[in-house]
PDB file of C-alpha atoms in Angstrom:
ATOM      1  CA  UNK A   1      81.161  32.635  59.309  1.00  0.00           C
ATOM      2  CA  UNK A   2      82.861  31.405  56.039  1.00  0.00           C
ATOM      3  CA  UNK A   3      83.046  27.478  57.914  1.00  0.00           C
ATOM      4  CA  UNK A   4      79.244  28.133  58.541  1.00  0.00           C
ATOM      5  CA  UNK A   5      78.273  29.167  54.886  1.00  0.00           C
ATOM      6  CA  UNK A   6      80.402  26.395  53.630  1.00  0.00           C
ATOM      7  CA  UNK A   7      78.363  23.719  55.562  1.00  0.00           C
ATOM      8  CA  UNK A   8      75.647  25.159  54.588  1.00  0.00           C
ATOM      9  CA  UNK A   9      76.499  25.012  50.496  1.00  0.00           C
ATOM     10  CA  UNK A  10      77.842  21.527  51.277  1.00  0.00           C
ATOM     11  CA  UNK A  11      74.017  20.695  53.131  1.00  0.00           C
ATOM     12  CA  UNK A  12      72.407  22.017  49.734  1.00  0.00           C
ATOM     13  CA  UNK A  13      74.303  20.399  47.582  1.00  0.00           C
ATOM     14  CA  UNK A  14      74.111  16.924  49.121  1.00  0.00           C
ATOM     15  CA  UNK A  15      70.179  16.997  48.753  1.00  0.00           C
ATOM     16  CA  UNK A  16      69.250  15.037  45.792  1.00  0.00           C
ATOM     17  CA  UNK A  17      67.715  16.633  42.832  1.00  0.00           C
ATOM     18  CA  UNK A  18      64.545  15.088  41.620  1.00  0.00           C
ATOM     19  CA  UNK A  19      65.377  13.394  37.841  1.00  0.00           C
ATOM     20  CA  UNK A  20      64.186  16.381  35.712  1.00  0.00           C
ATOM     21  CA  UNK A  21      63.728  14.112  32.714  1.00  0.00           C
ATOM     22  CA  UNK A  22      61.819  11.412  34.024  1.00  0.00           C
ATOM     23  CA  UNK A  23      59.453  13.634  35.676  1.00  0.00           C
ATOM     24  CA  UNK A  24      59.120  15.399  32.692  1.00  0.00           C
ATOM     25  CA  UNK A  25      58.361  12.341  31.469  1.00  0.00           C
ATOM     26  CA  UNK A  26      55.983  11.021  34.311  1.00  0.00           C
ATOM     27  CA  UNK A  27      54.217  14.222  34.309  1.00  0.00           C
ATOM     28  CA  UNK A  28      52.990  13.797  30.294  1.00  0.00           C
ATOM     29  CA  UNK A  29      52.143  10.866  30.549  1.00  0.00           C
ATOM     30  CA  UNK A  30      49.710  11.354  33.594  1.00  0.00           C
ATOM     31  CA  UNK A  31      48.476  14.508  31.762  1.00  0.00           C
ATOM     32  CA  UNK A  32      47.717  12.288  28.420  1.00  0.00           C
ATOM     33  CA  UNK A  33      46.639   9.486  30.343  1.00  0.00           C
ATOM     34  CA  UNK A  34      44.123  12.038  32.472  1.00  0.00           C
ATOM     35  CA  UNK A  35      43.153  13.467  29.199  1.00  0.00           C
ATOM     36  CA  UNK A  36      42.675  10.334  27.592  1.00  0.00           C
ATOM     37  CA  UNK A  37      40.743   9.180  30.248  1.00  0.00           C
ATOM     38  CA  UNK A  38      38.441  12.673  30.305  1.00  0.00           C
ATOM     39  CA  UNK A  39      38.194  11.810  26.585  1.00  0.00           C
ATOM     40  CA  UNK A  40      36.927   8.335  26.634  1.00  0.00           C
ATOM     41  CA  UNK A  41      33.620   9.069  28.574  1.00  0.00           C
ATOM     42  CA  UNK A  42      32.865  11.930  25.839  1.00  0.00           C
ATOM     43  CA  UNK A  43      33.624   9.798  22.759  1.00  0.00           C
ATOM     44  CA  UNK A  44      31.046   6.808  24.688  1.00  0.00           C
ATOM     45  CA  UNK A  45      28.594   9.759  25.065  1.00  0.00           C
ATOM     46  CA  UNK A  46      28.867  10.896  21.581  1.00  0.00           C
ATOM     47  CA  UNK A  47      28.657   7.296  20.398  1.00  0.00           C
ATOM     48  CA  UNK A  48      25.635   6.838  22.434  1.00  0.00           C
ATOM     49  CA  UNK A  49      23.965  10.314  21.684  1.00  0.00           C
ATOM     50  CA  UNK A  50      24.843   8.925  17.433  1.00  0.00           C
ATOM     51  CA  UNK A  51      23.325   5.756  18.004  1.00  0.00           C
ATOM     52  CA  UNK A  52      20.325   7.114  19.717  1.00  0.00           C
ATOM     53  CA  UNK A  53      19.761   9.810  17.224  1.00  0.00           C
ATOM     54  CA  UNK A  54      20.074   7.060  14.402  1.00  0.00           C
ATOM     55  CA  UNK A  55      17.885   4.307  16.442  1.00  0.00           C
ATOM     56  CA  UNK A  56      14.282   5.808  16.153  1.00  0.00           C
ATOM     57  CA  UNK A  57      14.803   5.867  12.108  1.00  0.00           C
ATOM     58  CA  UNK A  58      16.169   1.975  12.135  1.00  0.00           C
ATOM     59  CA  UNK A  59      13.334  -0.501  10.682  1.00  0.00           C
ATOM     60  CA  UNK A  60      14.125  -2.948  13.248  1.00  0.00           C
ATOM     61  CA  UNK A  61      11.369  -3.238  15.634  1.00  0.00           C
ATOM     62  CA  UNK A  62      13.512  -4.005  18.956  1.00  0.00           C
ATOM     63  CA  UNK A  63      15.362  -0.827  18.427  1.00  0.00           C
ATOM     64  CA  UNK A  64      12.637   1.133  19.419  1.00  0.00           C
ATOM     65  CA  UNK A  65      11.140  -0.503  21.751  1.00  0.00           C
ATOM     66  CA  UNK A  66      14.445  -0.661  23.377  1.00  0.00           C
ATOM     67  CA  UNK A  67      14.443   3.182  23.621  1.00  0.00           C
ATOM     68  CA  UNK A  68      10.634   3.584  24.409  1.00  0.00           C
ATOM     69  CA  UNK A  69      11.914   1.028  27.220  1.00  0.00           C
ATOM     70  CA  UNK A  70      14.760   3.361  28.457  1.00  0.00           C
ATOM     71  CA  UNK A  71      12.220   6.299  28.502  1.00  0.00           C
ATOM     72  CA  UNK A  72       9.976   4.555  30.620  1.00  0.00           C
ATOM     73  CA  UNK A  73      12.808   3.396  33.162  1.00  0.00           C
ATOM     74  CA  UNK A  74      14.438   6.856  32.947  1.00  0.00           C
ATOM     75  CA  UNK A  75      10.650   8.377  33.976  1.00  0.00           C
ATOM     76  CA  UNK A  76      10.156   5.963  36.994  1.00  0.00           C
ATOM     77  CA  UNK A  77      13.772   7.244  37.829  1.00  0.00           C
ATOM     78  CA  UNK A  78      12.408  10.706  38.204  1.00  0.00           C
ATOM     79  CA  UNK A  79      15.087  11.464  35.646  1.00  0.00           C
ATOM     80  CA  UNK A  80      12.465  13.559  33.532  1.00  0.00           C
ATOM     81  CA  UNK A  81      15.298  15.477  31.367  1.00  0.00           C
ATOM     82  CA  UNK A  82      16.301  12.381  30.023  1.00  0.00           C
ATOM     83  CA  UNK A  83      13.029  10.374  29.517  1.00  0.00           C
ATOM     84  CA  UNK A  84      12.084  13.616  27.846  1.00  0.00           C
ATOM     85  CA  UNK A  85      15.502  13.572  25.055  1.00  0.00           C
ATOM     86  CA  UNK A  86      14.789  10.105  24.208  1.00  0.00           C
ATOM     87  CA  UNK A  87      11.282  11.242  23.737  1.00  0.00           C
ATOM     88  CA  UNK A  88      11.727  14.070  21.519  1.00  0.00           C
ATOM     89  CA  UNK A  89      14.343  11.764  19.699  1.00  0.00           C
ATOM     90  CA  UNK A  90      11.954   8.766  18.620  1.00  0.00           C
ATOM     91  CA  UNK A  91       9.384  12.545  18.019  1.00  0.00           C
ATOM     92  CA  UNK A  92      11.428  13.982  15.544  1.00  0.00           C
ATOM     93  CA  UNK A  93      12.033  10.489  14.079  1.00  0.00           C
ATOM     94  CA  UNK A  94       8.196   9.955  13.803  1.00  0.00           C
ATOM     95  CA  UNK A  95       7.810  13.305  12.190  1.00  0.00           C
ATOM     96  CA  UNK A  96      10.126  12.785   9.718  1.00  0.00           C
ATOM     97  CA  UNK A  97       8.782   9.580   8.933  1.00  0.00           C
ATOM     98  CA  UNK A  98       5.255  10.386   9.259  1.00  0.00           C
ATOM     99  CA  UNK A  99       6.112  13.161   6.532  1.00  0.00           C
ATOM    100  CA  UNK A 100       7.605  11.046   3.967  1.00  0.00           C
ATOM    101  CA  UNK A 101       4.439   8.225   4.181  1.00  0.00           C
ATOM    102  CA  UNK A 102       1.719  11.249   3.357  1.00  0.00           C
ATOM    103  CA  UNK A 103       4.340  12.450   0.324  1.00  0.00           C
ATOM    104  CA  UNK A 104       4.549   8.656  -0.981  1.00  0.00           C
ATOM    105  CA  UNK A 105       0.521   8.070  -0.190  1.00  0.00           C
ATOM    106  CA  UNK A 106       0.139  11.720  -2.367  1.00  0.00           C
ATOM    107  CA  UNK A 107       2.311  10.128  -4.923  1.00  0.00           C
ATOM    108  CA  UNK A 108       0.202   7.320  -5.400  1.00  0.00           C
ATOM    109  CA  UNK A 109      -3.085   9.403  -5.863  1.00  0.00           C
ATOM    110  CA  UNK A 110      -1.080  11.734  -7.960  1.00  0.00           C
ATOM    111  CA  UNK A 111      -0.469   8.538 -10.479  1.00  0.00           C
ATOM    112  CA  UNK A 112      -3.893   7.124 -10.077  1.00  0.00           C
ATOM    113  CA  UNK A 113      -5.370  10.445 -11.228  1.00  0.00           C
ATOM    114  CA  UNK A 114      -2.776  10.724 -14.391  1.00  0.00           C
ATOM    115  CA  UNK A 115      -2.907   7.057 -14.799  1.00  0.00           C
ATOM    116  CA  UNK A 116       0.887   6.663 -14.799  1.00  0.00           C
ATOM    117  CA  UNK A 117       1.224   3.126 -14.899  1.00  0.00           C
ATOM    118  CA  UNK A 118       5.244   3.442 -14.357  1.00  0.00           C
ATOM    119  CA  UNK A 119       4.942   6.179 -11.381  1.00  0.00           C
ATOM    120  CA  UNK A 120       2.512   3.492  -9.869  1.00  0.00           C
ATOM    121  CA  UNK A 121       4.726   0.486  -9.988  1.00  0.00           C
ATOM    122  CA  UNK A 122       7.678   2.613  -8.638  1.00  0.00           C
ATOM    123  CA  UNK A 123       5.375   2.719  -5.697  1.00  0.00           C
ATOM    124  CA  UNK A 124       4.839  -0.929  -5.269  1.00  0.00           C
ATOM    125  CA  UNK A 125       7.569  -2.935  -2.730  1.00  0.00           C
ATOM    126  CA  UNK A 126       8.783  -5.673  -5.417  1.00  0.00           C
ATOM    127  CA  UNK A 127       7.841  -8.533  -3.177  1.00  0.00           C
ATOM    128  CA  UNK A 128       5.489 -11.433  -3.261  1.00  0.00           C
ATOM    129  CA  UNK A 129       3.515 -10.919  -0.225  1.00  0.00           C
ATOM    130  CA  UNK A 130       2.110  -7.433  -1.687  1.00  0.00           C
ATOM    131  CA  UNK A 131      -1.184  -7.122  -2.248  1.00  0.00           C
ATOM    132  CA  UNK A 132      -3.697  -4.110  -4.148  1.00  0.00           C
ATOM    133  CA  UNK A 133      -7.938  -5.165  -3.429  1.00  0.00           C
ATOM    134  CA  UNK A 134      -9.673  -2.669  -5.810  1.00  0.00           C
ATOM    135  CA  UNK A 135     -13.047  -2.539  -5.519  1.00  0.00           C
ATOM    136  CA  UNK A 136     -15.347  -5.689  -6.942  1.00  0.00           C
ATOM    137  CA  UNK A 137     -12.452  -7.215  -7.534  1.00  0.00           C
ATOM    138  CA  UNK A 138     -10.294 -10.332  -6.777  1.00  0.00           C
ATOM    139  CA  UNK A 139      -6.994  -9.594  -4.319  1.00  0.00           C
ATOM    140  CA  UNK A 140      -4.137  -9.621  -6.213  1.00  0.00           C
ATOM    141  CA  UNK A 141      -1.293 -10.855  -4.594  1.00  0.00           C
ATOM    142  CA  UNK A 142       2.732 -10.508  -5.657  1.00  0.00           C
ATOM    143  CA  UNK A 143       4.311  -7.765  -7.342  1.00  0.00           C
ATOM    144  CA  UNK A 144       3.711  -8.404 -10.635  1.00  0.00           C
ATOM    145  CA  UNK A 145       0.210  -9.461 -10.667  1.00  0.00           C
ATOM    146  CA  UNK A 146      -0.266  -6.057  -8.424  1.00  0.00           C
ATOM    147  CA  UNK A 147       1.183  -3.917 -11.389  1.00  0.00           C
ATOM    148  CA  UNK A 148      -1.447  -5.790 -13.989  1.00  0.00           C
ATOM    149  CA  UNK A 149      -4.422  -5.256 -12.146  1.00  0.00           C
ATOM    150  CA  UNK A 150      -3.397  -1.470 -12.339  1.00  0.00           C
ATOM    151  CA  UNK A 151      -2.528  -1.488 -15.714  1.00  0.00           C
ATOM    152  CA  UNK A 152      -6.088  -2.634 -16.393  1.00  0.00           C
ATOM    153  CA  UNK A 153      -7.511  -0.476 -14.396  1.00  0.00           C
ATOM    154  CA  UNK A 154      -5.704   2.489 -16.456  1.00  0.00           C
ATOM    155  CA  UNK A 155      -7.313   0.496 -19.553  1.00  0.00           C
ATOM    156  CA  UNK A 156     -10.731   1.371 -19.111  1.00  0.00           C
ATOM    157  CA  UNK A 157     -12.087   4.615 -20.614  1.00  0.00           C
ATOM    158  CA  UNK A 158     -14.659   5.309 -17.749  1.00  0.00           C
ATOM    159  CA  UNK A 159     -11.332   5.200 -15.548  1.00  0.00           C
ATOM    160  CA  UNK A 160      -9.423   7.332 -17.187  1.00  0.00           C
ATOM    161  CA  UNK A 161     -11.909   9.979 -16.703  1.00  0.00           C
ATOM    162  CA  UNK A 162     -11.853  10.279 -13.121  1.00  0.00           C
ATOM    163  CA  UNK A 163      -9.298  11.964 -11.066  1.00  0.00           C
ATOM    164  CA  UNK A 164      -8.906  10.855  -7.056  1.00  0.00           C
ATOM    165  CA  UNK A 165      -8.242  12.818  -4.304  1.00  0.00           C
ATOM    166  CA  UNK A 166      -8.275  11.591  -0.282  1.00  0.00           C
ATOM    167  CA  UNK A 167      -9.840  13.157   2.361  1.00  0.00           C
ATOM    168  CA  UNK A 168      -9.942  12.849   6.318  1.00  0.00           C
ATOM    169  CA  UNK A 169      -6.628  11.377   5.977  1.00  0.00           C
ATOM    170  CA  UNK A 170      -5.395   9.365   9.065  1.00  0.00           C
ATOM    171  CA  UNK A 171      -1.849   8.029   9.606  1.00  0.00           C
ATOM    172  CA  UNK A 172      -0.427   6.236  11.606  1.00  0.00           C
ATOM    173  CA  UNK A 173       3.576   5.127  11.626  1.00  0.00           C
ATOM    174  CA  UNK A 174       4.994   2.498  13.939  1.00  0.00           C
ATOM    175  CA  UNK A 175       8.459   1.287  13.326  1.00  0.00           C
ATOM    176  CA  UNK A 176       9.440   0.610   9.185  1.00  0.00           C
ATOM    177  CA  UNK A 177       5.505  -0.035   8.655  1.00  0.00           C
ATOM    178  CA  UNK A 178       2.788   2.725   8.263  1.00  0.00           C
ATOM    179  CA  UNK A 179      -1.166   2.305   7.863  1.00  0.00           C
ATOM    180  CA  UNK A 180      -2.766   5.066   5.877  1.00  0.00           C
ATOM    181  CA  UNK A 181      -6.386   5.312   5.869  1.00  0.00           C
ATOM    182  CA  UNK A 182      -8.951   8.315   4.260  1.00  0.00           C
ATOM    183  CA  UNK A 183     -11.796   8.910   2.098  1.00  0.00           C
ATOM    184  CA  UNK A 184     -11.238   8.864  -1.508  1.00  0.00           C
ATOM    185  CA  UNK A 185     -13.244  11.467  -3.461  1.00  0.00           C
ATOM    186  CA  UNK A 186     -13.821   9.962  -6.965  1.00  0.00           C
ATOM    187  CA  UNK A 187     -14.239  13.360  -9.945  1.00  0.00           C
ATOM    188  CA  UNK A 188     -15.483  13.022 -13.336  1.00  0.00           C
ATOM    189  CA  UNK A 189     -12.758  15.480 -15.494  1.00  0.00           C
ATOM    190  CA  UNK A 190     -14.865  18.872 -15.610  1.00  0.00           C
ATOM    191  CA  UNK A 191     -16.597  18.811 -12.270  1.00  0.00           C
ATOM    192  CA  UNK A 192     -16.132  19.895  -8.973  1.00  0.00           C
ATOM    193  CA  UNK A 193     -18.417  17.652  -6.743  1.00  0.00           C
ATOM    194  CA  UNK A 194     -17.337  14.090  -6.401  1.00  0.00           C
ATOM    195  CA  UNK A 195     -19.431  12.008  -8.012  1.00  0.00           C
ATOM    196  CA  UNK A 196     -18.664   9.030  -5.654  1.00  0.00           C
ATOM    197  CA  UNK A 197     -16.378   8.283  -2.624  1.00  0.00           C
ATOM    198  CA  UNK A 198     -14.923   5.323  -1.462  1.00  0.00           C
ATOM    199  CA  UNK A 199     -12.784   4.060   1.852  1.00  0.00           C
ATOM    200  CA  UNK A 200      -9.591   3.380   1.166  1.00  0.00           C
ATOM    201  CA  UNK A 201      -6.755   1.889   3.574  1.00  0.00           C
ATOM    202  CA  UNK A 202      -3.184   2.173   2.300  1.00  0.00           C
ATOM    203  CA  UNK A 203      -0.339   0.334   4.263  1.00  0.00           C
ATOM    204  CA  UNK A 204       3.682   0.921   3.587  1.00  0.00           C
ATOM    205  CA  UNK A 205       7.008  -0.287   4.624  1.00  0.00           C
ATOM    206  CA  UNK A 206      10.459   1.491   4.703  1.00  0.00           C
ATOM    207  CA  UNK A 207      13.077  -0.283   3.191  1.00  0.00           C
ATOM    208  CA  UNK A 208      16.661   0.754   2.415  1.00  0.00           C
ATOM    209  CA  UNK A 209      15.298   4.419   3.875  1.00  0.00           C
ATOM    210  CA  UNK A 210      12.228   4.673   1.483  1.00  0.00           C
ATOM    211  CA  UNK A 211       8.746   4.129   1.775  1.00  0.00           C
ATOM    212  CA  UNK A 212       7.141   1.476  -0.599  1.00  0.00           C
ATOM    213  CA  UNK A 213       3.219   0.483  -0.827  1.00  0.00           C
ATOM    214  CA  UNK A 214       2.611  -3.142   0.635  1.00  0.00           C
ATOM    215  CA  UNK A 215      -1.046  -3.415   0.679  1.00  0.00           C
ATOM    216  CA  UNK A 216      -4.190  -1.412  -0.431  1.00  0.00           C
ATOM    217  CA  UNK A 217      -7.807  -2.174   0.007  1.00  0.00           C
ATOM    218  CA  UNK A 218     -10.594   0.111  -1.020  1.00  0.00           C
ATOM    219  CA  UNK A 219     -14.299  -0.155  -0.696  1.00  0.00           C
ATOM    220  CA  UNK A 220     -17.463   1.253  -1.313  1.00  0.00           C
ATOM    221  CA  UNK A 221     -18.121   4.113   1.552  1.00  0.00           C
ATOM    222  CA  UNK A 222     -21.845   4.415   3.145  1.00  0.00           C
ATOM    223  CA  UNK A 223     -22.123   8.140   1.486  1.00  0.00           C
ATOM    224  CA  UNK A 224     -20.899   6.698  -2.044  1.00  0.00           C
ATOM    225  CA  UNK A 225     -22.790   7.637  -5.213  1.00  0.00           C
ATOM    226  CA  UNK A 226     -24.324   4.239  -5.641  1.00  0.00           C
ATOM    227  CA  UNK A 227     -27.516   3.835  -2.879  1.00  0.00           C
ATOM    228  CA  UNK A 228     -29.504   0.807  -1.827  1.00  0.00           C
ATOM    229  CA  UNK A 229     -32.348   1.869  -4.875  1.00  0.00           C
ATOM    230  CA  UNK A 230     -29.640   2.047  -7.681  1.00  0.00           C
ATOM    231  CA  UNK A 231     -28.490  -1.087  -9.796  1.00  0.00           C
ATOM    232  CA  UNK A 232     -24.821  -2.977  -8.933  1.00  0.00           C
ATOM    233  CA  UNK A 233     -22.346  -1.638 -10.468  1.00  0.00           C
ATOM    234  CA  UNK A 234     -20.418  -3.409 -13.130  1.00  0.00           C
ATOM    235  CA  UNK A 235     -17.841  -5.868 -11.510  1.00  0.00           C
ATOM    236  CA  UNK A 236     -15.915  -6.069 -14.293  1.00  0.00           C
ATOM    237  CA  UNK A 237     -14.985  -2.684 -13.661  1.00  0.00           C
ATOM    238  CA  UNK A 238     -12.326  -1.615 -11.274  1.00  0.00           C
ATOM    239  CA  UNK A 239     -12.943   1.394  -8.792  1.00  0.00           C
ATOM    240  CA  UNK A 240     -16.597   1.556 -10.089  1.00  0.00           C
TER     241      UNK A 240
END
């Protein structure tokens, strides 16, 4: 019996043992290259997810289209939950920017009615392809001949006693440009019914993440105080 267990000890001993250290070794590495590897995909996903969140509010016009693209592709797909994400994405982007145009568009009527000549040329994009067509008027064109025809608007007396607010305002936002278009009531200071109203289309373009005013036309509208019985008014007067 003690021959027996003797073999047997010698048996045992004589199988190799399996390098503790280099396993070790082999073993982390696999585990940080596995985990590394499950990484990878999440940090491309969370790149993606940050670039799509970001790509909606990007001026660029072939950003979103490239999106609006993906939706459509990810719809004929029948992949609905993500045509719908990429949806609510360039949604909440529209919102957002949708918001800010009305604020800047009720900025500008907020300085026409205190006749703020600096709050209006804060307004203004700084460019020369701007342009401001008051009514009866010539188009001004650039920047700075933009800011004069304002400041002499805000010159004449009869101006400066009006106030303007819009009305059936209608907006519409595509990309780093948006069109604006209402009614604009025209008030004498002291009264409550608008004396005249006029048709007014406001367009503006996001730059560095703000909203400027590019162009602004405004007419006579068919319910305006002035009928087909009543005399001109005087062209040499702005908004009249």
């Amino acid at each position: 019996q003690q021959q027996q267990q003797q073999q047997q000890n010698r048996r045992v001993a004589s199988v190799p043992r399996p390098a503790e250290s280099s396993g070790s070794a082999d073993g982390n590495s696999a585990a940080a290259s596995g985990a590394e590897s499950a990484k990878t995909p999440r940090k491309a996903a969370g790149k993606a997810v940050a670039a799509g969140a970001e790509t909606p509010l990007a001026t660029p016009q072939n950003l979103v289209e490239e999106l609006e693209g993906k939706m459509h592709k990810l719809a004929k797909k029948e992949d609905y939950e993500g045509a719908a994400a990429i949806r609510d994405e360039l949604s909440l982007a529209q919102v957002d920017d949708e918001a800010k145009v009305l604020q800047a568009n009720a900025e500008m009527y907020a300085s026409f009615s205190r006749h703020d000549i600096e709050r209006m040329k804060a307004l203004w994009l700084e460019a020369h392809f701007v342009q401001c067509i008051h009514p009866m008027q010539r188009r001004a064109s650039g920047y700075s001949n933009v800011c004069a025809s304002w400041e002499k608007l805000f010159k004449i007396e009869r101006i400066r006693q009006f106030s303007v607010l819009p009305e059936d305002v209608s907006i519409s936002v595509r990309d780093s440009t948006a069109y604006v278009t209402c009614t604009e009531l025209v008030f004498s200071k002291g009264q409550r019914t608008p004396i005249k109203s006029m048709v007014a289309t406001n367009i503006f373009r996001k730059v560095g993440g703000r909203w400027y005013l590019v162009h602004r036309h405004v007419s006579s509208a068919t319910d305006a105080g002035v009928g087909f019985g009543d005399p001109p008014p005087d062209v040499s007067d702005p908004e009249a």
